[in-house]
GROMACS .gro file of C-alpha atoms in nm:
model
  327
    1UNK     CA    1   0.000   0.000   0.000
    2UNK     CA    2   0.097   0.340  -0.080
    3UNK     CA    3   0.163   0.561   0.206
    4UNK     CA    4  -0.108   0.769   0.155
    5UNK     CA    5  -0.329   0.530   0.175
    6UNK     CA    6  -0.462   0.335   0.492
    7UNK     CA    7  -0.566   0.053   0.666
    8UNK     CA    8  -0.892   0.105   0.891
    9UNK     CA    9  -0.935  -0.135   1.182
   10UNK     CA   10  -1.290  -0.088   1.346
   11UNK     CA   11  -1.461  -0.235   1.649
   12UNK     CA   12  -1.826  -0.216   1.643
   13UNK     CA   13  -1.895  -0.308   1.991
   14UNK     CA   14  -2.224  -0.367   2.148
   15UNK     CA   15  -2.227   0.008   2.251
   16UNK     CA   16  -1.910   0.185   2.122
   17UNK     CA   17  -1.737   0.195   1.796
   18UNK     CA   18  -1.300   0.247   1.849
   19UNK     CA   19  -1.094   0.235   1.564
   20UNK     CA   20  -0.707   0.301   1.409
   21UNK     CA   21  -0.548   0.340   1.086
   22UNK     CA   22  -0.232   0.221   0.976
   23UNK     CA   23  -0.043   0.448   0.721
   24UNK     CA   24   0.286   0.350   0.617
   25UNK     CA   25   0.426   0.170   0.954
   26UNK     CA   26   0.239   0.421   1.233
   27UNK     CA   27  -0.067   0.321   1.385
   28UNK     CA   28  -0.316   0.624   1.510
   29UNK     CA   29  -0.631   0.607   1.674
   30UNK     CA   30  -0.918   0.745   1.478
   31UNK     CA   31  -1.085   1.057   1.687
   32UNK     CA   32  -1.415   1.142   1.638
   33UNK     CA   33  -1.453   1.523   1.736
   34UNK     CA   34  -1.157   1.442   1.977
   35UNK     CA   35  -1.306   1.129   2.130
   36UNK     CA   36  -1.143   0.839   2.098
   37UNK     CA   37  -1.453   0.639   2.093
   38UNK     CA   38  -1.795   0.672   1.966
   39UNK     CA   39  -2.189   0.548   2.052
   40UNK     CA   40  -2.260   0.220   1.806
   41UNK     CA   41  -2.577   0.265   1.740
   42UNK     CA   42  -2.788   0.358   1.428
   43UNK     CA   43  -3.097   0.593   1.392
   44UNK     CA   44  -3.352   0.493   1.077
   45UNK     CA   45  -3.560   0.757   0.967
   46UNK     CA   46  -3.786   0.586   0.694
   47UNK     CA   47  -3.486   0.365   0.534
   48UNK     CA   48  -3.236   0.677   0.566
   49UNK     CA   49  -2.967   0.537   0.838
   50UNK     CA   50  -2.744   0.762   1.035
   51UNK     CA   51  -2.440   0.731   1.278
   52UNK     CA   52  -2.279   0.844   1.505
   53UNK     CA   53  -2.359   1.131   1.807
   54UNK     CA   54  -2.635   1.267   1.624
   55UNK     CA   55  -2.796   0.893   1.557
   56UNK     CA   56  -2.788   0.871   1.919
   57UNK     CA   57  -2.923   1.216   2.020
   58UNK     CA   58  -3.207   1.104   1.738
   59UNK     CA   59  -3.263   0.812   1.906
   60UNK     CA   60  -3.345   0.972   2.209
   61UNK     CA   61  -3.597   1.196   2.094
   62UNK     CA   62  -3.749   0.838   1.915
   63UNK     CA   63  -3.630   0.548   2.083
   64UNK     CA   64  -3.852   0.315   1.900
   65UNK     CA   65  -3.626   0.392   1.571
   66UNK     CA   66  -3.300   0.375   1.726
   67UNK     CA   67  -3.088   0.058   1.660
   68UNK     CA   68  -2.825   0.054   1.956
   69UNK     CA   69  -2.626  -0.293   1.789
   70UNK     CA   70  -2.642  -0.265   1.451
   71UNK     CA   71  -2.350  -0.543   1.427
   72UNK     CA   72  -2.499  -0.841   1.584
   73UNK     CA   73  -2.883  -0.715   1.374
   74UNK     CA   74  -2.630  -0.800   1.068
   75UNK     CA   75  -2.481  -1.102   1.192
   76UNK     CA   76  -2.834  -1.231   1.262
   77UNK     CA   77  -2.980  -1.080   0.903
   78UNK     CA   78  -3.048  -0.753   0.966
   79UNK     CA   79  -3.002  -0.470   0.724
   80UNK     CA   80  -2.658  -0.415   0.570
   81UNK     CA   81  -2.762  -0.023   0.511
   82UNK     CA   82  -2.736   0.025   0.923
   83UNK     CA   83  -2.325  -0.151   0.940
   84UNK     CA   84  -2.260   0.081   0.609
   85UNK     CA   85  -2.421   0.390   0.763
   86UNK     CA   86  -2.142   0.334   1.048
   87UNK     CA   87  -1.867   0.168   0.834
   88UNK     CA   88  -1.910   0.523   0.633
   89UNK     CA   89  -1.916   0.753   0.935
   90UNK     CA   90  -1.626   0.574   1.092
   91UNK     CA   91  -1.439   0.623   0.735
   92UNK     CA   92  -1.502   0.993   0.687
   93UNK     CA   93  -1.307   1.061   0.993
   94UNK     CA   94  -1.007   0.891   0.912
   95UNK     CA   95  -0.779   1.099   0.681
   96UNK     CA   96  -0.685   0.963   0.438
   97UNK     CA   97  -0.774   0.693   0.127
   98UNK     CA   98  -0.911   0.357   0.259
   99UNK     CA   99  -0.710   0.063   0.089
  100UNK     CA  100  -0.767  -0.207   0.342
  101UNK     CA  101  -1.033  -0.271   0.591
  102UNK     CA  102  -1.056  -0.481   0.886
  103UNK     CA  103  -1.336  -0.531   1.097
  104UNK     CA  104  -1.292  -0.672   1.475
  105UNK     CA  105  -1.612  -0.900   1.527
  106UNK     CA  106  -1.739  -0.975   1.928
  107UNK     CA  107  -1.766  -1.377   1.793
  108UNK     CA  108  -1.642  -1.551   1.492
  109UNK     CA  109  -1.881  -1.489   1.175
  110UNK     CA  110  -1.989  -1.790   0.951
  111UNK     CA  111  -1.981  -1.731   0.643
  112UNK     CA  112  -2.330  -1.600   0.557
  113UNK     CA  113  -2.287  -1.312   0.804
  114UNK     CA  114  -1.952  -1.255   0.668
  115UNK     CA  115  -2.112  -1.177   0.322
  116UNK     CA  116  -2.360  -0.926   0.440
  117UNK     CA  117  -2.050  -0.741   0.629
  118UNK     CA  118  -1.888  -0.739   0.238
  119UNK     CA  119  -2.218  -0.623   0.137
  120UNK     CA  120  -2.222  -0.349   0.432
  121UNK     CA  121  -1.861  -0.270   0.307
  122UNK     CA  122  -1.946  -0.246  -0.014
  123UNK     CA  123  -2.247   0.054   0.002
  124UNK     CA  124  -2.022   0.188   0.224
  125UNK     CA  125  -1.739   0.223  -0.081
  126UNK     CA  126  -1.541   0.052   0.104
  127UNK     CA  127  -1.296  -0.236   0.012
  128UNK     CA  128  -1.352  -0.609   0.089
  129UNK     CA  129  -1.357  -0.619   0.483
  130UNK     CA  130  -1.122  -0.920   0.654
  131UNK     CA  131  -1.332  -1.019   0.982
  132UNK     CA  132  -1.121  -1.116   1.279
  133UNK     CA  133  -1.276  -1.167   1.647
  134UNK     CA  134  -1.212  -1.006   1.948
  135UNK     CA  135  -1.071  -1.398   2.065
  136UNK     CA  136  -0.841  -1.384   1.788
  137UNK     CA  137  -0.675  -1.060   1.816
  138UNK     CA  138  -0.635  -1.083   2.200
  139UNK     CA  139  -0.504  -1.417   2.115
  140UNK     CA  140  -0.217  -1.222   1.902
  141UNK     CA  141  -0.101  -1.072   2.192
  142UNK     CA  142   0.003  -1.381   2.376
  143UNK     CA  143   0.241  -1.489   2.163
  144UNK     CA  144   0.235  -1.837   2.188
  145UNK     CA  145   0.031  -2.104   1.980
  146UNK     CA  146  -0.255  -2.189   2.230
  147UNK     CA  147  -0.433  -1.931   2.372
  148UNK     CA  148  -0.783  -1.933   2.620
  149UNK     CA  149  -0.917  -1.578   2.559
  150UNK     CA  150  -1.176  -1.462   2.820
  151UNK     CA  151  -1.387  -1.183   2.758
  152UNK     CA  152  -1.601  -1.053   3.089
  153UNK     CA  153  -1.944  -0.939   2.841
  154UNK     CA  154  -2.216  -0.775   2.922
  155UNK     CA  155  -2.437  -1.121   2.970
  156UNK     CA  156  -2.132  -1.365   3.098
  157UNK     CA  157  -1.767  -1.394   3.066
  158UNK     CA  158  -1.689  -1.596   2.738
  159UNK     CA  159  -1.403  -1.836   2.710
  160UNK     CA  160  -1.247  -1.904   2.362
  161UNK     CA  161  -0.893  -2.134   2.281
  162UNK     CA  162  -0.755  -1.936   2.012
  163UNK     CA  163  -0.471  -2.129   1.760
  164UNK     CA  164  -0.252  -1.891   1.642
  165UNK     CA  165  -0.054  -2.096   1.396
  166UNK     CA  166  -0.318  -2.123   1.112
  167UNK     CA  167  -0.546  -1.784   1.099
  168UNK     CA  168  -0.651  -1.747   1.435
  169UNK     CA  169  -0.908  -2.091   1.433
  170UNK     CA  170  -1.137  -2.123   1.721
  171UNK     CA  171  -1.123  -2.466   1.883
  172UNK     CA  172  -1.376  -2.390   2.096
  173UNK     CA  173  -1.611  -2.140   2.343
  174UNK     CA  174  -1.747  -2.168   2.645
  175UNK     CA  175  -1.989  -1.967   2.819
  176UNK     CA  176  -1.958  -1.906   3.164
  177UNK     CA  177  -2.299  -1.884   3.277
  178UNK     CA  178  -2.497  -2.031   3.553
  179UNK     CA  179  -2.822  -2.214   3.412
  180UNK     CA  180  -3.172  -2.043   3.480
  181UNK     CA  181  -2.991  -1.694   3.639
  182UNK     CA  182  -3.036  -1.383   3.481
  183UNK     CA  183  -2.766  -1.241   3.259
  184UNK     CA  184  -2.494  -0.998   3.467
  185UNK     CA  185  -2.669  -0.659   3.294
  186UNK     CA  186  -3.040  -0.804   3.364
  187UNK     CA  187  -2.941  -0.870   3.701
  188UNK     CA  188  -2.806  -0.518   3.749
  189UNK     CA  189  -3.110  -0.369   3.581
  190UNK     CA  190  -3.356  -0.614   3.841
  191UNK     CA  191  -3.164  -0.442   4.131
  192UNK     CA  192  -3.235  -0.082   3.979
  193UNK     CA  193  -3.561  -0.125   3.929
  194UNK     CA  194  -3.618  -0.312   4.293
  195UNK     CA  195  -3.458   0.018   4.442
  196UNK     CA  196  -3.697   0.231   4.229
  197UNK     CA  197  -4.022   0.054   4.310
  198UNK     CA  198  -4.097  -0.076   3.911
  199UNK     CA  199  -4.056  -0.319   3.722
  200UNK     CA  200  -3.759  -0.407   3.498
  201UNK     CA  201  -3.746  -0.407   3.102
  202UNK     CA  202  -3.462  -0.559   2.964
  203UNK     CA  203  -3.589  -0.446   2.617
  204UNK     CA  204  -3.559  -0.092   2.672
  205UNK     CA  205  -3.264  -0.001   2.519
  206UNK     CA  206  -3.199   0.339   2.727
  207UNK     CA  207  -3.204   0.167   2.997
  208UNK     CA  208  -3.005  -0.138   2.936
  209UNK     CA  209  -2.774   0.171   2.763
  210UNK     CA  210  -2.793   0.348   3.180
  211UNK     CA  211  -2.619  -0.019   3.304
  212UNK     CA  212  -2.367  -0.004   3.049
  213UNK     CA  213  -2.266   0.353   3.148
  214UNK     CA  214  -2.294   0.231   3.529
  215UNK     CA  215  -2.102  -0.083   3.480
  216UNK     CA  216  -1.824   0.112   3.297
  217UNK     CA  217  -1.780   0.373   3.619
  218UNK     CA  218  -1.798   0.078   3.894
  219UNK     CA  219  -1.476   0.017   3.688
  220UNK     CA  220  -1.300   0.275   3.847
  221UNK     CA  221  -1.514   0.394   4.164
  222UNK     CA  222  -1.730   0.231   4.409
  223UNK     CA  223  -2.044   0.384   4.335
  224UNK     CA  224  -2.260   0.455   3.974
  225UNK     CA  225  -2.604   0.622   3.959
  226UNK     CA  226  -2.813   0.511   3.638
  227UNK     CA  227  -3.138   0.704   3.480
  228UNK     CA  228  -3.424   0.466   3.501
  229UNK     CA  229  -3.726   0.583   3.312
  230UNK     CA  230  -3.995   0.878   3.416
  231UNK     CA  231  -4.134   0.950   3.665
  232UNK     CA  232  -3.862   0.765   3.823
  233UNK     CA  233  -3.535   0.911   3.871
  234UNK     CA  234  -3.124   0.844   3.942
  235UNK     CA  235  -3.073   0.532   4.185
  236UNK     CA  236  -2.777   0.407   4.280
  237UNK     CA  237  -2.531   0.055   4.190
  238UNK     CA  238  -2.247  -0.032   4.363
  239UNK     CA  239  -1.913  -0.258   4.339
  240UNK     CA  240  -2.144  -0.515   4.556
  241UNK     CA  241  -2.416  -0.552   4.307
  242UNK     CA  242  -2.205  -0.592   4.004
  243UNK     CA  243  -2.004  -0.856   4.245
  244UNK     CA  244  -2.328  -1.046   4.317
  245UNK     CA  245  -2.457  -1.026   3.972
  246UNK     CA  246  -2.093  -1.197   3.839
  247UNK     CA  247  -1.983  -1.417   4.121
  248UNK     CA  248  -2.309  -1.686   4.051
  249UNK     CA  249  -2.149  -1.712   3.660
  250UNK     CA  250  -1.825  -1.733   3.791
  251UNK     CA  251  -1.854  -2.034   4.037
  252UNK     CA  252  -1.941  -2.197   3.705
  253UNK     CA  253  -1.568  -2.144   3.555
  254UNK     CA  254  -1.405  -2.401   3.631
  255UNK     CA  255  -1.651  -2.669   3.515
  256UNK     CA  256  -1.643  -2.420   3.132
  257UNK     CA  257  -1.298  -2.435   3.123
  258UNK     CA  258  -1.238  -2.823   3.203
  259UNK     CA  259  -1.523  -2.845   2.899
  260UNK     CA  260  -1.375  -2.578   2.694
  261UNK     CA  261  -1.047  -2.807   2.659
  262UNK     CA  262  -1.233  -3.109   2.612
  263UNK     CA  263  -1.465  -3.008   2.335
  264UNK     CA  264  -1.139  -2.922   2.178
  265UNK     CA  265  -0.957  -3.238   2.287
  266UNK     CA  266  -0.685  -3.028   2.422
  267UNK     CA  267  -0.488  -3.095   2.702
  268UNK     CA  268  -0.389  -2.833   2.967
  269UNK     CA  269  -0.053  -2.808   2.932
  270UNK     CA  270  -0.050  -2.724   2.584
  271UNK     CA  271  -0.214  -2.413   2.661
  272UNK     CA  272   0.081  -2.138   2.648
  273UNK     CA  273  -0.153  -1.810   2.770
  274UNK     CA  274  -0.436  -1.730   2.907
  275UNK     CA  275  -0.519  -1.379   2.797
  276UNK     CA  276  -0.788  -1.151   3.011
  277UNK     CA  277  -0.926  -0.872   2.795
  278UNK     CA  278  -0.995  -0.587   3.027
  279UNK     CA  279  -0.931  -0.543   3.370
  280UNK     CA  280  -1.140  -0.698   3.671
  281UNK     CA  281  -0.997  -0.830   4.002
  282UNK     CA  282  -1.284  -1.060   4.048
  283UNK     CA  283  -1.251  -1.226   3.683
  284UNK     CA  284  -0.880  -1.270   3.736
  285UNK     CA  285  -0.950  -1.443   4.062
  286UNK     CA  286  -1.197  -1.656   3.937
  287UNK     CA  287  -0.929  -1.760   3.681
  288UNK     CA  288  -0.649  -1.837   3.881
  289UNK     CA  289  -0.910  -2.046   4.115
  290UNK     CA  290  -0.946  -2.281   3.810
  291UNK     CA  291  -0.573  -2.304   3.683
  292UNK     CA  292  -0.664  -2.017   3.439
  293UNK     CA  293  -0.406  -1.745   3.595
  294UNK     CA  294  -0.397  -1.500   3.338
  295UNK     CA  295  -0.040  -1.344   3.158
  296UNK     CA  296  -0.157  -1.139   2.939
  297UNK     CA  297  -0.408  -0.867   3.042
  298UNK     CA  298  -0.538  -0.631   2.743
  299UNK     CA  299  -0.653  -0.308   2.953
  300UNK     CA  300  -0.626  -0.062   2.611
  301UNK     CA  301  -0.896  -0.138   2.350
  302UNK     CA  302  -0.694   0.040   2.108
  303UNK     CA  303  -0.459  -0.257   2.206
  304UNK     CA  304  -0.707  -0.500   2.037
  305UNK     CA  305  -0.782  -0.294   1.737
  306UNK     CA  306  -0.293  -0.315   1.665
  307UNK     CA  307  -0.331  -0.635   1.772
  308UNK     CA  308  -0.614  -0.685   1.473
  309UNK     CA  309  -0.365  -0.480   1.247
  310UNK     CA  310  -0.070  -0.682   1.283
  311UNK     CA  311  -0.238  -1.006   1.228
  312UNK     CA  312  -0.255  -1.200   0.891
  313UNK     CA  313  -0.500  -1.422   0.729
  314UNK     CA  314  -0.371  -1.777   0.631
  315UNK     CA  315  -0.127  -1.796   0.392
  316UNK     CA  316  -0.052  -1.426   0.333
  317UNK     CA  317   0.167  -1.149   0.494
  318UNK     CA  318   0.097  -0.978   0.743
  319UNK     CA  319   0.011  -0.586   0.741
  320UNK     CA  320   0.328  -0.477   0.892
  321UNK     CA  321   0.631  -0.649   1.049
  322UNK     CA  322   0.529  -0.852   1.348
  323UNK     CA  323   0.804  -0.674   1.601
  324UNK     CA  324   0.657  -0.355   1.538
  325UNK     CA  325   0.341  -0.507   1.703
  326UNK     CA  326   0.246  -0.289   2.032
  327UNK     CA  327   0.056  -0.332   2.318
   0.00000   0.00000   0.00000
């Protein structure tokens, strides 16, 4: 690739879009009006889609036509036009030419959902996107052939066993979820609405949108208020709930990982890393407590989206010199 040109790398999360381009051998994270990260979400005003802050501020004002996931709509059919819409927006504020586009995927796309993300490319006058999951890039990081990949989610932490040597393949996933309890967001949402006298509505978007937020602060304090619709007002989460909410998926862990290794007939000592993708105390615990002590921990998303850049499809060379890799 020509210099001027660039390779866009673009996580379209379940609630925020980060991205980087590659020109030449630097790496930069896209800004979007000087934020480094930017609401997923799609508004649809009678078949004309739009992205980005104003989507969202749209979608307040009419909730019922605001699509807060557009990526997992696509990978379950929905329309291409709402993944372009983004793809497009996330584009336009990269300078530069696009010449190569990757897109980092929450799960690993078969191939039918793969086509409608060329498709979404595609309107978007975009080139052919390569897909690579969030597993997969994290996996990168480790280094080694084997990797188990856990992911904390907004419903459960996710195990995958990543091999590195041929394209990134899956082996296999494991949920770590407790049968018949309520996902770790619905269970935060339950304990909102208890404290507010109502009921909860885990199809509300705004308000599943409030837990994110409030999840995302007991990150780094020990307290989060979260809107809950009128006429009720701010009530209050803390480290406690989220705790509670977890700690029932997380006695489950060591039973996922001992089947995570067997659906892939792999034995434990050919594992090389375990890689945690954010930061959480309580996940890393859990972990170690079932011979899962992580060595890698991802805390940067940006991280991720190099990781993605630096990584090759089978057979081919990779973007840009694998040293230069950083995390």
């Amino acid at each position: 690739m020509p210099t001027t040109d660039l390779h866009l790398v673009v996580d379209i999360a379940a609630w925020w879009i980060t991205a980087v381009y590659e020109s030449g051998s630097v790496l930069q994270p896209v800004l979007f009006d000087g934020r480094a990260s930017l609401p997923s979400g799609v508004f649809d005003d009678a078949g004309i889609w739009t992205a980005g802050r104003d989507a969202l501020a749209d979608g307040l004002r009419r909730p019922e036509s605001y699509r807060p996931d557009p990526m997992t709509l696509l990978r379950h059919g929905g329309p291409v036009e709402a993944v372009a819409a983004v793809l497009a927006h996330v584009a336009a504020a990269a300078t530069g030419r696009v010449a190569a586009l990757t897109v980092v995927t929450a799960h690993e796309w078969e191939q039918p959902a793969r086509h409608r993300l060329e498709r979404a490319a595609a309107l978007a006058r975009l080139p052919r996107p390569r897909a690579i999951s969030t597993a997969a890039a994290a996996a990168a990081l480790a280094g080694t052939d084997l990797a188990v990949v856990c992911v904390p989610g907004t419903a459960w932490p996710e195990l995958t066993l990543v091999d590195t040597r041929n394209g990134y393949r899956h082996l296999a996933t494991a949920a770590v979820r407790a049968p018949g309890v309520p996902a770790v967001d619905e269970a935060l949402l339950r304990v909102a609405a208890n404290r507010a006298g109502t009921d909860a509505d885990p199809d509300n978007w705004q308000v599943c949108r409030e837990v994110e937020q409030a999840r995302a602060v007991l990150a780094v304090q020990p307290r989060a208020s979260m809107l809950l619709p009128e006429p009720h007002g701010a009530v209050e989460l803390n480290r406690d709930d989220l705790a509670a909410a977890t700690a029932v998926h997380l006695e489950r862990l060591p039973d996922s990982a001992k089947q995570l290794l067997a659906d892939a007939g792999t034995d434990p000592a050919q594992v090389g890393a375990v890689v945690m993708v954010g930061e959480d105390p309580q996940l890393g615990k859990a972990l170690a407590g079932a011979a899962l002590t992580p060595t890698v921990t991802v805390r940067d998303t940006h991280a991720l989206l190099r990781s993605a850049a630096a990584t090759r499809p089978p057979g081919r060379p990779s973007w840009r010199p694998w040293q230069r890799r950083r995390f």
